[in-house]
JSON list of C-alpha atoms in Angstrom, two decimals:
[
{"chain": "A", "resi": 21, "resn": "UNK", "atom": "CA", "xyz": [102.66, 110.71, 86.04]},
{"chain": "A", "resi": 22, "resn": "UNK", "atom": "CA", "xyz": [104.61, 111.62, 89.00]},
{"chain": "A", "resi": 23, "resn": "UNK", "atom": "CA", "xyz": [106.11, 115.29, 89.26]},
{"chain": "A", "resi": 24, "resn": "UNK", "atom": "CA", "xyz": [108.00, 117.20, 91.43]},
{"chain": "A", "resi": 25, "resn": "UNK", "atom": "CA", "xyz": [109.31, 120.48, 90.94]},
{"chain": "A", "resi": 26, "resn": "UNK", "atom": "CA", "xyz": [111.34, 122.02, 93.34]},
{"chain": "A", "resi": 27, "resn": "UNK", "atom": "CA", "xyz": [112.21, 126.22, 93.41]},
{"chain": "A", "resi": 28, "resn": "UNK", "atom": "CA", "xyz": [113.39, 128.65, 95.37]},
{"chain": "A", "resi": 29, "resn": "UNK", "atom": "CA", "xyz": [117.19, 128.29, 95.68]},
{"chain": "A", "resi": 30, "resn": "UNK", "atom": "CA", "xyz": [119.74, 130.46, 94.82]},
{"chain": "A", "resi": 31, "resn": "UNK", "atom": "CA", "xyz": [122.27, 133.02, 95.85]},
{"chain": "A", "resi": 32, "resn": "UNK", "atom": "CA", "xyz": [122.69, 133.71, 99.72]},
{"chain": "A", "resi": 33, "resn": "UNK", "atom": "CA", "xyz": [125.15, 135.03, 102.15]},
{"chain": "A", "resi": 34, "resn": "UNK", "atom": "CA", "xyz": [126.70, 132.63, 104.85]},
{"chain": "A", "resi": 35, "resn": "UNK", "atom": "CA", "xyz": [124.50, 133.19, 108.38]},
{"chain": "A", "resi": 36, "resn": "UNK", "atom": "CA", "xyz": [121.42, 134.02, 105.47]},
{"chain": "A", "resi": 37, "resn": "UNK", "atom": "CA", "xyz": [117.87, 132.47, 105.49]},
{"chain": "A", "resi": 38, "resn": "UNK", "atom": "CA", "xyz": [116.32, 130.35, 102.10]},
{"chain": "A", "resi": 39, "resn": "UNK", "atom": "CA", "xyz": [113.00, 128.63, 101.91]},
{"chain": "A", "resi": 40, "resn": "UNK", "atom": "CA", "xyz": [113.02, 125.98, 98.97]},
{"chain": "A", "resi": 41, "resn": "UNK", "atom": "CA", "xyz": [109.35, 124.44, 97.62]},
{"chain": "A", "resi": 42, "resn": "UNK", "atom": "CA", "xyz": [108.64, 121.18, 96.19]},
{"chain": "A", "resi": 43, "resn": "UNK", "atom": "CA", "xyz": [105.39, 121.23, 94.00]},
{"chain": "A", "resi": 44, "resn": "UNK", "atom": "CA", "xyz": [104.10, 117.68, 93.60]},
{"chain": "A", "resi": 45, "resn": "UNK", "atom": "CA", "xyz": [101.99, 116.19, 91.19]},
{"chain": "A", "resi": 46, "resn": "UNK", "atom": "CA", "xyz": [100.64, 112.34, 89.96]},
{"chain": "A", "resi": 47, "resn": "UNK", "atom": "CA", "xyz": [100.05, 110.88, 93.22]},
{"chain": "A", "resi": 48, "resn": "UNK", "atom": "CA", "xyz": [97.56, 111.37, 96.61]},
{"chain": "A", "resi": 49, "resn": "UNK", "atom": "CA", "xyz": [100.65, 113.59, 98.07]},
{"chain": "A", "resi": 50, "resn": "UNK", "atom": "CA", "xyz": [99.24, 113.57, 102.00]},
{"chain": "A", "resi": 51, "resn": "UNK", "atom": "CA", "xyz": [99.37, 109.89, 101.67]},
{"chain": "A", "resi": 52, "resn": "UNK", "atom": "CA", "xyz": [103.68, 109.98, 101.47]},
{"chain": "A", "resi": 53, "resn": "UNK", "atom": "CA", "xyz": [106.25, 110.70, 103.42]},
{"chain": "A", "resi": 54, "resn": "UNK", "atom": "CA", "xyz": [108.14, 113.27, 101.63]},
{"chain": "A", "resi": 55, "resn": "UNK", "atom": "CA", "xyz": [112.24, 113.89, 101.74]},
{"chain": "A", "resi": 56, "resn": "UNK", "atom": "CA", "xyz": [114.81, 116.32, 100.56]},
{"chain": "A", "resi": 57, "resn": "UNK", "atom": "CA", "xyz": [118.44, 114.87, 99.86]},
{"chain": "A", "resi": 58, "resn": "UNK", "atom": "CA", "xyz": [121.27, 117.14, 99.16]},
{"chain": "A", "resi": 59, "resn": "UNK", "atom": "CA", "xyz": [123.82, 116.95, 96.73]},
{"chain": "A", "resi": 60, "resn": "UNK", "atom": "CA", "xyz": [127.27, 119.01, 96.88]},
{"chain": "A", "resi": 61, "resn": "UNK", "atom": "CA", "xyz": [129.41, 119.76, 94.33]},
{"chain": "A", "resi": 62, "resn": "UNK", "atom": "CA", "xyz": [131.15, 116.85, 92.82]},
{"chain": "A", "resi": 63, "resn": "UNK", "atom": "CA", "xyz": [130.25, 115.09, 96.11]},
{"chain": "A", "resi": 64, "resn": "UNK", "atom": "CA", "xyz": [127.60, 112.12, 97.18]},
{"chain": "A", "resi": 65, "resn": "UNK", "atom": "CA", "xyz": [124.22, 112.46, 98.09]},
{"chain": "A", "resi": 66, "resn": "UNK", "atom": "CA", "xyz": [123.43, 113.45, 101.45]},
{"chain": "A", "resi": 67, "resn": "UNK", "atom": "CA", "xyz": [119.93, 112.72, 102.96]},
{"chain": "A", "resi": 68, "resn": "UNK", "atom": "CA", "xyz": [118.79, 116.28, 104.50]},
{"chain": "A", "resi": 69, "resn": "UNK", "atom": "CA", "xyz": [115.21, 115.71, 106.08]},
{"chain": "A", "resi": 70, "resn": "UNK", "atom": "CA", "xyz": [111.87, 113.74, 105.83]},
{"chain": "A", "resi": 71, "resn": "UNK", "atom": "CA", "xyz": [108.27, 114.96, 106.65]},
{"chain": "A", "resi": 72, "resn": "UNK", "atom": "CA", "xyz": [105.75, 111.80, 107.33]},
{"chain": "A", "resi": 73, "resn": "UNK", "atom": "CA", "xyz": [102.13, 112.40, 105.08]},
{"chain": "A", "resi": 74, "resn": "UNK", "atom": "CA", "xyz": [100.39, 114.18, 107.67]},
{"chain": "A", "resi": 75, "resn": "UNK", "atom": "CA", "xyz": [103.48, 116.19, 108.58]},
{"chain": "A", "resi": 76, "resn": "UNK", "atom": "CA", "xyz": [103.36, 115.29, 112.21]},
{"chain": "A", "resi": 77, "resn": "UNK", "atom": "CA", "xyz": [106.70, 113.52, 111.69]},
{"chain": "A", "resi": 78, "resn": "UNK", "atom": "CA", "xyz": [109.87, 115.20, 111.23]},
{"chain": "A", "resi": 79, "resn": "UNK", "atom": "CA", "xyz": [113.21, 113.73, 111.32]},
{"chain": "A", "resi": 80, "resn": "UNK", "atom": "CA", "xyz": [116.98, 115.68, 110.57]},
{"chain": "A", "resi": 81, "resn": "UNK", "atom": "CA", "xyz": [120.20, 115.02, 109.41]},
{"chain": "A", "resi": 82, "resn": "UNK", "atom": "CA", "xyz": [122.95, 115.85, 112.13]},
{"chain": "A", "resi": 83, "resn": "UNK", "atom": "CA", "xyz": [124.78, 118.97, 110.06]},
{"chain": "A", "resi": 84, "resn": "UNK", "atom": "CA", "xyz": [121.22, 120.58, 109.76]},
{"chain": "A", "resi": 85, "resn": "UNK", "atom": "CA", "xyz": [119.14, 119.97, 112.59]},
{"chain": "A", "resi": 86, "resn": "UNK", "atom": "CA", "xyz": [118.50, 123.37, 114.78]},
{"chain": "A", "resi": 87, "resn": "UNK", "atom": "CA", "xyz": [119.15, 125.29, 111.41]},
{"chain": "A", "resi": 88, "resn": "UNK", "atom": "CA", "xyz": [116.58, 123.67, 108.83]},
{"chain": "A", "resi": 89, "resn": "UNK", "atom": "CA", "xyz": [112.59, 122.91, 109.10]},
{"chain": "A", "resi": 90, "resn": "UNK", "atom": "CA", "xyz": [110.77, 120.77, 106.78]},
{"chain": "A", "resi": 91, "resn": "UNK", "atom": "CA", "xyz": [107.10, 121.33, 106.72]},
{"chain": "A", "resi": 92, "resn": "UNK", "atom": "CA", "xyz": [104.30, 120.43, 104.09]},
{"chain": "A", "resi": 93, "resn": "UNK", "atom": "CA", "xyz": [100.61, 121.69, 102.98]},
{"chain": "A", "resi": 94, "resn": "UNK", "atom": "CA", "xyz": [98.51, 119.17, 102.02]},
{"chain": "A", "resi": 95, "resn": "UNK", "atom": "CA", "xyz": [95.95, 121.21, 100.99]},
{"chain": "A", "resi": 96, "resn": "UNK", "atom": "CA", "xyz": [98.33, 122.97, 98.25]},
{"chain": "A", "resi": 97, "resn": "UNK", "atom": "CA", "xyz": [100.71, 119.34, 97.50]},
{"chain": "A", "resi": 98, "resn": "UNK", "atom": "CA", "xyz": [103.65, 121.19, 98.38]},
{"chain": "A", "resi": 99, "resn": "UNK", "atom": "CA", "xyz": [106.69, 120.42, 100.50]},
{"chain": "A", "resi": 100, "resn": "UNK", "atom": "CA", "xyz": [109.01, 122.99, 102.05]},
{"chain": "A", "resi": 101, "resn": "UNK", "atom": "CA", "xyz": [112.48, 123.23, 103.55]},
{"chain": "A", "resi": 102, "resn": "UNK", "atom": "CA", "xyz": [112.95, 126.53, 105.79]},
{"chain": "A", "resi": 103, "resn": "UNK", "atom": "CA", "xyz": [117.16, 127.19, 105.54]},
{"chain": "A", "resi": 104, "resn": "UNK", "atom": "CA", "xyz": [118.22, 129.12, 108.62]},
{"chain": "A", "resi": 105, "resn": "UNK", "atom": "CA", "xyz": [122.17, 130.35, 109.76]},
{"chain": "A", "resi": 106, "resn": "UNK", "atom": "CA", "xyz": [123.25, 129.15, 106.07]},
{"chain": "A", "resi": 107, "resn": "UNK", "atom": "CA", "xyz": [127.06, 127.86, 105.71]},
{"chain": "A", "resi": 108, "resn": "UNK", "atom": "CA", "xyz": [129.32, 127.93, 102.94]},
{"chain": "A", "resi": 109, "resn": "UNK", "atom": "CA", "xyz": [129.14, 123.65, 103.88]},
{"chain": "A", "resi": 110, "resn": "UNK", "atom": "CA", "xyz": [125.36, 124.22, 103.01]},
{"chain": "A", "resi": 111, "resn": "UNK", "atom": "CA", "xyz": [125.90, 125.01, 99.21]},
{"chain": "A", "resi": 112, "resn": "UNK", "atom": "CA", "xyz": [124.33, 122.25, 96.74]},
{"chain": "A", "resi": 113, "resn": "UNK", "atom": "CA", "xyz": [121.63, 120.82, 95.00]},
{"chain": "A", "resi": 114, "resn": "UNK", "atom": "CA", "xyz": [118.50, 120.25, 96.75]},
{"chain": "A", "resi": 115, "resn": "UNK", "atom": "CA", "xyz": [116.00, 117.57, 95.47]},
{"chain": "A", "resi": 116, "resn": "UNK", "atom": "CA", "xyz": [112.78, 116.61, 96.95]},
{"chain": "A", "resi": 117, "resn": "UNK", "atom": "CA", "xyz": [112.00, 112.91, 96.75]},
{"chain": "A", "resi": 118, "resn": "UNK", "atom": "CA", "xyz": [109.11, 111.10, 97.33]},
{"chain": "A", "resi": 119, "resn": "UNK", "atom": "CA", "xyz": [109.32, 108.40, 99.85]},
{"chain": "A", "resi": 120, "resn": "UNK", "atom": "CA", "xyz": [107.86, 104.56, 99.28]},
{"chain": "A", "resi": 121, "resn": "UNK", "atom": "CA", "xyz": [107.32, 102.60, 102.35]},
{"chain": "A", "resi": 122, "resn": "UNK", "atom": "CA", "xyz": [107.63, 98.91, 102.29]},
{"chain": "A", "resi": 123, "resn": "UNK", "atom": "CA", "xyz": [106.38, 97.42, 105.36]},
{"chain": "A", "resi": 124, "resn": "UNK", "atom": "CA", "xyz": [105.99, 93.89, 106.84]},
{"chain": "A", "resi": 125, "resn": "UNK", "atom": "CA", "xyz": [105.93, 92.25, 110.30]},
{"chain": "A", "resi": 126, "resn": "UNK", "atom": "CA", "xyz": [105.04, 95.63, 111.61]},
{"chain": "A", "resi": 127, "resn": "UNK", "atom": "CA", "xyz": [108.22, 97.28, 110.09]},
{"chain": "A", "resi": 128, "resn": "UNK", "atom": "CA", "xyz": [108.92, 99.21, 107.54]},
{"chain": "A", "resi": 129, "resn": "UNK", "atom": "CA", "xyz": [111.92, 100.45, 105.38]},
{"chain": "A", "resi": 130, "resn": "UNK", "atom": "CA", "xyz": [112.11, 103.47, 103.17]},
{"chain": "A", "resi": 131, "resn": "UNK", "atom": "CA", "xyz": [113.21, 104.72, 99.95]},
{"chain": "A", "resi": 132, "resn": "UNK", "atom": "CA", "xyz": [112.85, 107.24, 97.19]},
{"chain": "A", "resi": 133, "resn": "UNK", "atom": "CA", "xyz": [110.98, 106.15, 94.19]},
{"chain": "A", "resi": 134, "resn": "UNK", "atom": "CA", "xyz": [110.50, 109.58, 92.71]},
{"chain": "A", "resi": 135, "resn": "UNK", "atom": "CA", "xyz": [112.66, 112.40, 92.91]},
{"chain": "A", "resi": 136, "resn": "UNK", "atom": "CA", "xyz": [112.33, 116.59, 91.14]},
{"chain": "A", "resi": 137, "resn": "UNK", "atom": "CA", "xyz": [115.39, 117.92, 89.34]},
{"chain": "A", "resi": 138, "resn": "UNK", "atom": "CA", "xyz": [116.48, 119.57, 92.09]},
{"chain": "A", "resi": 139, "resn": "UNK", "atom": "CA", "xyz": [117.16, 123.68, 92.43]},
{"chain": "A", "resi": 140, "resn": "UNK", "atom": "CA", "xyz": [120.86, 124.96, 93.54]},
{"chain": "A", "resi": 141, "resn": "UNK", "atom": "CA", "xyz": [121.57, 126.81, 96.79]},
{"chain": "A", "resi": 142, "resn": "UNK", "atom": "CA", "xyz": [124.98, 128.83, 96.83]},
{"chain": "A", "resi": 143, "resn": "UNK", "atom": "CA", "xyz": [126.07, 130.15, 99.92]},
{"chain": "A", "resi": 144, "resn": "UNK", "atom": "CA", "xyz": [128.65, 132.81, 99.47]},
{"chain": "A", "resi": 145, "resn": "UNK", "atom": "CA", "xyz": [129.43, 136.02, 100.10]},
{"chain": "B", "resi": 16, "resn": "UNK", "atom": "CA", "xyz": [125.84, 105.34, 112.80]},
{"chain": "B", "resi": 17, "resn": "UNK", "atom": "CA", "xyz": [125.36, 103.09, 109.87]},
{"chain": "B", "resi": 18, "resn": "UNK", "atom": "CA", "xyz": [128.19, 103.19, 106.63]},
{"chain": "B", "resi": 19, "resn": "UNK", "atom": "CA", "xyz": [127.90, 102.05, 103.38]},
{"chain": "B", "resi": 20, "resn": "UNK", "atom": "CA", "xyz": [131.44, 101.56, 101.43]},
{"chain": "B", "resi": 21, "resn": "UNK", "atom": "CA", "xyz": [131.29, 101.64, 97.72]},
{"chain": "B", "resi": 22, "resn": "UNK", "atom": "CA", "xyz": [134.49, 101.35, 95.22]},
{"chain": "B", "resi": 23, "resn": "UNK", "atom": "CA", "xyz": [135.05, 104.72, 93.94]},
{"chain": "B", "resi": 24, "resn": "UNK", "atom": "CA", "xyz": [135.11, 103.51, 90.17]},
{"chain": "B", "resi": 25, "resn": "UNK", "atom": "CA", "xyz": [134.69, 100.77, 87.60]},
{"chain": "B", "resi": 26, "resn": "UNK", "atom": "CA", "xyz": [135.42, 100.52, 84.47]},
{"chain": "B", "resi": 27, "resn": "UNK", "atom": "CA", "xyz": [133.98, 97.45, 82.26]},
{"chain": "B", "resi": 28, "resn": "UNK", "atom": "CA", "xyz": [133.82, 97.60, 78.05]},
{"chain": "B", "resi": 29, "resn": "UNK", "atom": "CA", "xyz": [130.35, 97.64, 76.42]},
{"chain": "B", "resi": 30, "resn": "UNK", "atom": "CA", "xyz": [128.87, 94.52, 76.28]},
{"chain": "B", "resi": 31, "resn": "UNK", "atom": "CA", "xyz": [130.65, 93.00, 79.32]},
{"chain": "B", "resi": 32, "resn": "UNK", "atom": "CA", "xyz": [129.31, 92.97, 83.15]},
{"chain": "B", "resi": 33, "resn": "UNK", "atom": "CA", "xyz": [129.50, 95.47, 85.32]},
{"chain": "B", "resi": 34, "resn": "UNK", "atom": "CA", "xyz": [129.50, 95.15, 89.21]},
{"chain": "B", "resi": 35, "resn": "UNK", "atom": "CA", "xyz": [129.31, 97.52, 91.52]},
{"chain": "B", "resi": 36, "resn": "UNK", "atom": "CA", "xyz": [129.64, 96.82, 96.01]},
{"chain": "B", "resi": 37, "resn": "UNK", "atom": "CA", "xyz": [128.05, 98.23, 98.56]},
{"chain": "B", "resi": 38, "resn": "UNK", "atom": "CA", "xyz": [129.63, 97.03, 101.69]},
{"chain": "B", "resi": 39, "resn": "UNK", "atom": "CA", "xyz": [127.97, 97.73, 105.47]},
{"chain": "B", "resi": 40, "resn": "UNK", "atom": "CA", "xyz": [128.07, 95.88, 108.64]},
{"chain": "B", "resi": 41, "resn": "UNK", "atom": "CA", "xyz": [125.15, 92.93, 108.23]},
{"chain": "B", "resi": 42, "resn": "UNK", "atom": "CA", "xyz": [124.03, 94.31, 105.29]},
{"chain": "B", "resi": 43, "resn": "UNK", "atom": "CA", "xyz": [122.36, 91.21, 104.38]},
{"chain": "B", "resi": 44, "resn": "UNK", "atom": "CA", "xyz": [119.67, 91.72, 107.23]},
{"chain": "B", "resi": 45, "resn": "UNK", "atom": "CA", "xyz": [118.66, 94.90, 105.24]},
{"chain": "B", "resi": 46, "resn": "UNK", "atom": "CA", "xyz": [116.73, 96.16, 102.14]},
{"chain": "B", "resi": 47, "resn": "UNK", "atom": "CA", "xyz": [118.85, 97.51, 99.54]},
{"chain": "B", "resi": 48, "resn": "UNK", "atom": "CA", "xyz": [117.97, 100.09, 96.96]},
{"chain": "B", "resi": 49, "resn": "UNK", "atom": "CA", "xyz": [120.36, 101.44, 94.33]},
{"chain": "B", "resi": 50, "resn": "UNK", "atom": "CA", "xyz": [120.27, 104.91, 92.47]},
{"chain": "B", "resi": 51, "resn": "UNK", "atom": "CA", "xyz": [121.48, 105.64, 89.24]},
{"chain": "B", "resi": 52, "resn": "UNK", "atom": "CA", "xyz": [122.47, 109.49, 88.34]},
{"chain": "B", "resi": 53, "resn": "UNK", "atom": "CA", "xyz": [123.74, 110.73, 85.11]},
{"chain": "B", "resi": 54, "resn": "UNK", "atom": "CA", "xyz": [125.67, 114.50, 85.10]},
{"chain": "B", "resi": 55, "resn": "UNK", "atom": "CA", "xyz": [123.73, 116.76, 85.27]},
{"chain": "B", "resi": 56, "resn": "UNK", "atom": "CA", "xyz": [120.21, 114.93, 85.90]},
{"chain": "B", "resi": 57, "resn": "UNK", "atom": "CA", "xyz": [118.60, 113.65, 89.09]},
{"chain": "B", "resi": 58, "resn": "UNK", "atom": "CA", "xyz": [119.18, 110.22, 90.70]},
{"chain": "B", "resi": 59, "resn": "UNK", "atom": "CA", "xyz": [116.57, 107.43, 89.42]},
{"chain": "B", "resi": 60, "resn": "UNK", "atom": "CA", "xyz": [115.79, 104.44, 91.41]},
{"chain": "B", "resi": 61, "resn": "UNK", "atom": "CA", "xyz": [117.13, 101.47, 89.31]},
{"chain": "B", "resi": 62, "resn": "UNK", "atom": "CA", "xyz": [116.88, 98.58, 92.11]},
{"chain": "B", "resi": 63, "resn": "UNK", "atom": "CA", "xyz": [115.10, 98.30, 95.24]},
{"chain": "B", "resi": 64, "resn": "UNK", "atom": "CA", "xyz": [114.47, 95.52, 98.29]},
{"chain": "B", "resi": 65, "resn": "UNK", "atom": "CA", "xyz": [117.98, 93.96, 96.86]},
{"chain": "B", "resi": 66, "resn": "UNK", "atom": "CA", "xyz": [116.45, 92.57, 93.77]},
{"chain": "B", "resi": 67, "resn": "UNK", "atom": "CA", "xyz": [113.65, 94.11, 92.19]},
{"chain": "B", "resi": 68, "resn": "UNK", "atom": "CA", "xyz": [113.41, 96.80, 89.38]},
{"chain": "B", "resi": 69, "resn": "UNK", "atom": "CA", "xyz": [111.33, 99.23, 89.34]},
{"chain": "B", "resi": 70, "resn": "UNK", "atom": "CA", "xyz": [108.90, 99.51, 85.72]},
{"chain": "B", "resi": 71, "resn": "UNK", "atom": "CA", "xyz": [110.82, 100.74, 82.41]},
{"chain": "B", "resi": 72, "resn": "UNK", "atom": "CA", "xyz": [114.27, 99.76, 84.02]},
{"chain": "B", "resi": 73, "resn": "UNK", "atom": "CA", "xyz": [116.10, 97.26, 81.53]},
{"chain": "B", "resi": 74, "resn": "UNK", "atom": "CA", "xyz": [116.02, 93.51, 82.93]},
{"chain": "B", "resi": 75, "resn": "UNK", "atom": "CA", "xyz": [120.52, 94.10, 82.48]},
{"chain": "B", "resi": 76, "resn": "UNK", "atom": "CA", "xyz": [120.42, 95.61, 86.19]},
{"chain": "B", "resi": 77, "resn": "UNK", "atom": "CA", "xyz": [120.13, 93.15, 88.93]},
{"chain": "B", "resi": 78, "resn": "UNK", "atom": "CA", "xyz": [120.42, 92.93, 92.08]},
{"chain": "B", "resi": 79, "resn": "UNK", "atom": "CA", "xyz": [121.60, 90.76, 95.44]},
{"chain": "B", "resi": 80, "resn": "UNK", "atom": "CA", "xyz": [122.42, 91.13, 98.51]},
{"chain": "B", "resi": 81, "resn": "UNK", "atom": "CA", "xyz": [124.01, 88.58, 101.20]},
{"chain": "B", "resi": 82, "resn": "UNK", "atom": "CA", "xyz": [126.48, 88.70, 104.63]},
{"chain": "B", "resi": 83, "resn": "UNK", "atom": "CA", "xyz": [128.04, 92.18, 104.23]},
{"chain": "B", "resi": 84, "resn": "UNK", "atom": "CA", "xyz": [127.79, 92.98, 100.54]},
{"chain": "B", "resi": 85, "resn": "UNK", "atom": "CA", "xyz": [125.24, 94.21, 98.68]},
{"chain": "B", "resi": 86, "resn": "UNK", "atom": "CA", "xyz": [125.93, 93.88, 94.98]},
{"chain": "B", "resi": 87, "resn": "UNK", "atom": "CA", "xyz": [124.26, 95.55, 91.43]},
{"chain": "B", "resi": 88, "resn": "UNK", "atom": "CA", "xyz": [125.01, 93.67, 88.71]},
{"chain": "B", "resi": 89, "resn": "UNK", "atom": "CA", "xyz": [124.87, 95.57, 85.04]},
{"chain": "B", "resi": 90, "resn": "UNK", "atom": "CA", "xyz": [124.62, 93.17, 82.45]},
{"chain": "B", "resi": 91, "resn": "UNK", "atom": "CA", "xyz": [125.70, 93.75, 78.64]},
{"chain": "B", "resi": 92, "resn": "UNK", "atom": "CA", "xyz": [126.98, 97.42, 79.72]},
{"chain": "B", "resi": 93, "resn": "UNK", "atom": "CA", "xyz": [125.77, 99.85, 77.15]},
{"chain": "B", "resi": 94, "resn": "UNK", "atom": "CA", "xyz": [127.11, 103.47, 76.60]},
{"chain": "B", "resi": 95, "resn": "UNK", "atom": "CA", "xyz": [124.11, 104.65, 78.25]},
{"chain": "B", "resi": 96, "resn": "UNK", "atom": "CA", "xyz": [124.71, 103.17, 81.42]},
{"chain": "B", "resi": 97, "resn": "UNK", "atom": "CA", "xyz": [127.78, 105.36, 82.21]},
{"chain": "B", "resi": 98, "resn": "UNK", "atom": "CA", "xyz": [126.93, 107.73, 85.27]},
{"chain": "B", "resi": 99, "resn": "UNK", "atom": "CA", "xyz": [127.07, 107.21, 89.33]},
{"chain": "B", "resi": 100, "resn": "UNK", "atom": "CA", "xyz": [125.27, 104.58, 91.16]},
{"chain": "B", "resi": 101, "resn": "UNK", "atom": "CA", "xyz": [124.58, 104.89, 94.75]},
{"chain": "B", "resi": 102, "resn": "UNK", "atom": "CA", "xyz": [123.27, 102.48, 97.09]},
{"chain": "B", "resi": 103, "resn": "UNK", "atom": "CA", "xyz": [120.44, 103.01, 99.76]},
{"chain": "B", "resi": 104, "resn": "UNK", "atom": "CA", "xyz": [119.24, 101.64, 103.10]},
{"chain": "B", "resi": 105, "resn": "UNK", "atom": "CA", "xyz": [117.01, 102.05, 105.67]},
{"chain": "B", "resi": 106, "resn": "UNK", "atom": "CA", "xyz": [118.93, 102.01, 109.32]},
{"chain": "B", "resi": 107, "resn": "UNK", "atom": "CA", "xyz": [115.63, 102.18, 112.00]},
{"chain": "B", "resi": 108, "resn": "UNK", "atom": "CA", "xyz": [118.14, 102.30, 115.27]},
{"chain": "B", "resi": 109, "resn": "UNK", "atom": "CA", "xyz": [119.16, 105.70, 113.84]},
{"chain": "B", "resi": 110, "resn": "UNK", "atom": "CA", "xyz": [117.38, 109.02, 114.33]},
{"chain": "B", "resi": 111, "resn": "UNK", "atom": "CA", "xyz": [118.71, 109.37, 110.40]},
{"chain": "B", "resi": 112, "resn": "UNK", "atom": "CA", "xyz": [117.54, 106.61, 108.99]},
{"chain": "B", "resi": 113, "resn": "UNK", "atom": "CA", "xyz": [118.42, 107.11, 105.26]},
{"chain": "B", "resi": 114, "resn": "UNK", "atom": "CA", "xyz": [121.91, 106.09, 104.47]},
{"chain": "B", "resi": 115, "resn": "UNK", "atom": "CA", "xyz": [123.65, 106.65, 101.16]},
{"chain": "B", "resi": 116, "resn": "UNK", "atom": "CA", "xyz": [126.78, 104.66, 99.85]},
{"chain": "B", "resi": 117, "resn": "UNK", "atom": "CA", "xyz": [129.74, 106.67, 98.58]},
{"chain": "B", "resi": 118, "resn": "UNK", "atom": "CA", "xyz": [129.33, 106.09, 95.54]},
{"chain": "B", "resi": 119, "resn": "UNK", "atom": "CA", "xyz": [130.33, 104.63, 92.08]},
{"chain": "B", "resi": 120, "resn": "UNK", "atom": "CA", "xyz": [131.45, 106.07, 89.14]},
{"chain": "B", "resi": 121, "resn": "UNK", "atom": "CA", "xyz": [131.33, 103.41, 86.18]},
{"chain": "B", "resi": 122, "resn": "UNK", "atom": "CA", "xyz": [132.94, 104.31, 83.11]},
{"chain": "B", "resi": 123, "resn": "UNK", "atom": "CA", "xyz": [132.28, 102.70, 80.05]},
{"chain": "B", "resi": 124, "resn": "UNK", "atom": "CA", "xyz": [135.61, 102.34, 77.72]}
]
């Protein structure tokens, strides 16, 4: 069975640093790509960042990129999201989601087949 | 970059059919996957690649997708189908691929 668990969030001040972790479980986790998708309150869901398996991949929304690092160990099946110069814009749920790859003719598409129950990050001072 | 319109609600009585859009420019030439999120509780995938449902989803949700509409189609709506559904694709000419719809919010009366 497929888990994620994400921790680490919590209460920060705006221009503050947070470092969220996603412990996986129930699947070969250096085989995935790995994403976390953001969720603020009573709003959509944002897509925040995306690790490939071996983590030499990284890719970044826009309103983060300069200001959040995702990074993974294999060795411990745990993804991480380094929050940097937090924003008051910055405050929601975070889940980590596992990504599924469907590829043919040499190209692929992605999208989340697994997600964790996510952990809340309030900025505020 | 790529945008995904959804109506922001619908409202349908149990046992009727619910049917929610997801509108984008050529949609048709993607993949569509669709997300369904209670309060309180983490999205679950519900429909991916337009049509297909993932294992222990109910054979009511369907999916298609054609032109520039992307449509998930809740049959004999149950009280338990109330929450948010968003739809999903996959843009590769952007350096953020993963696009989200808006957004539904169907309400079962």
């Amino acid at each position: 069975e497929v888990q994620l668990l994400e921790s680490g969030g919590g209460l920060v001040q705006p221009g503050g640093s947070l470092r969220l972790s996603c412990a996986a479980s129930g699947f070969t986790f250096s085989s995935y790509a790995m994403s976390w998708v953001r969720q603020a309150p009573g709003k959509g869901l944002e897509w925040v960042s995306a690790i490939s398996g071996s983590g030499g991949s990284t890719y970044y929304a826009d309103s983060v990129k300069g200001r959040f690092t995702i990074s993974r160990d294999n060795s411990k099946n745990t993804l991480y999201l380094q929050m940097n110069s937090l924003r008051a814009e910055d405050t929601a749920v975070y889940y980590c989601a596992k990504d599924f790859a469907n590829c043919s003719g040499g190209s692929c598409h992605y999208y989340f087949d697994y997600w964790g129950q996510g952990t809340l990050v309030t900025v505020s001072s | 970059s790529y945008v995904l319109t959804q109506p922001p609600s619908v409202s349908v009585a149990p046992g009727q059919t619910a049917r929610i859009t997801c509108g984008g420019n050529n949609i048709g030439s993607k993949s569509v996957h669709w997300y369904q999120q209670k309060p309180g509780q983490a999205p679950v995938l519900v429909v991916y690649d337009d049509s297909d449902r993932p294992s222990g989803i109910p054979e009511r949700f369907s999916g298609s997708n054609s032109g520039n509409t992307a449509t998930l189609t809740i049959s004999r709506v149950e009280a338990g189908d109330e929450a948010d559904y968003y739809c999903q694709v996959w843009d590769s000419s952007s350096d953020h691929p993963y696009v989200f719809g808006t957004g539904t919010k169907v309400t079962v009366l």
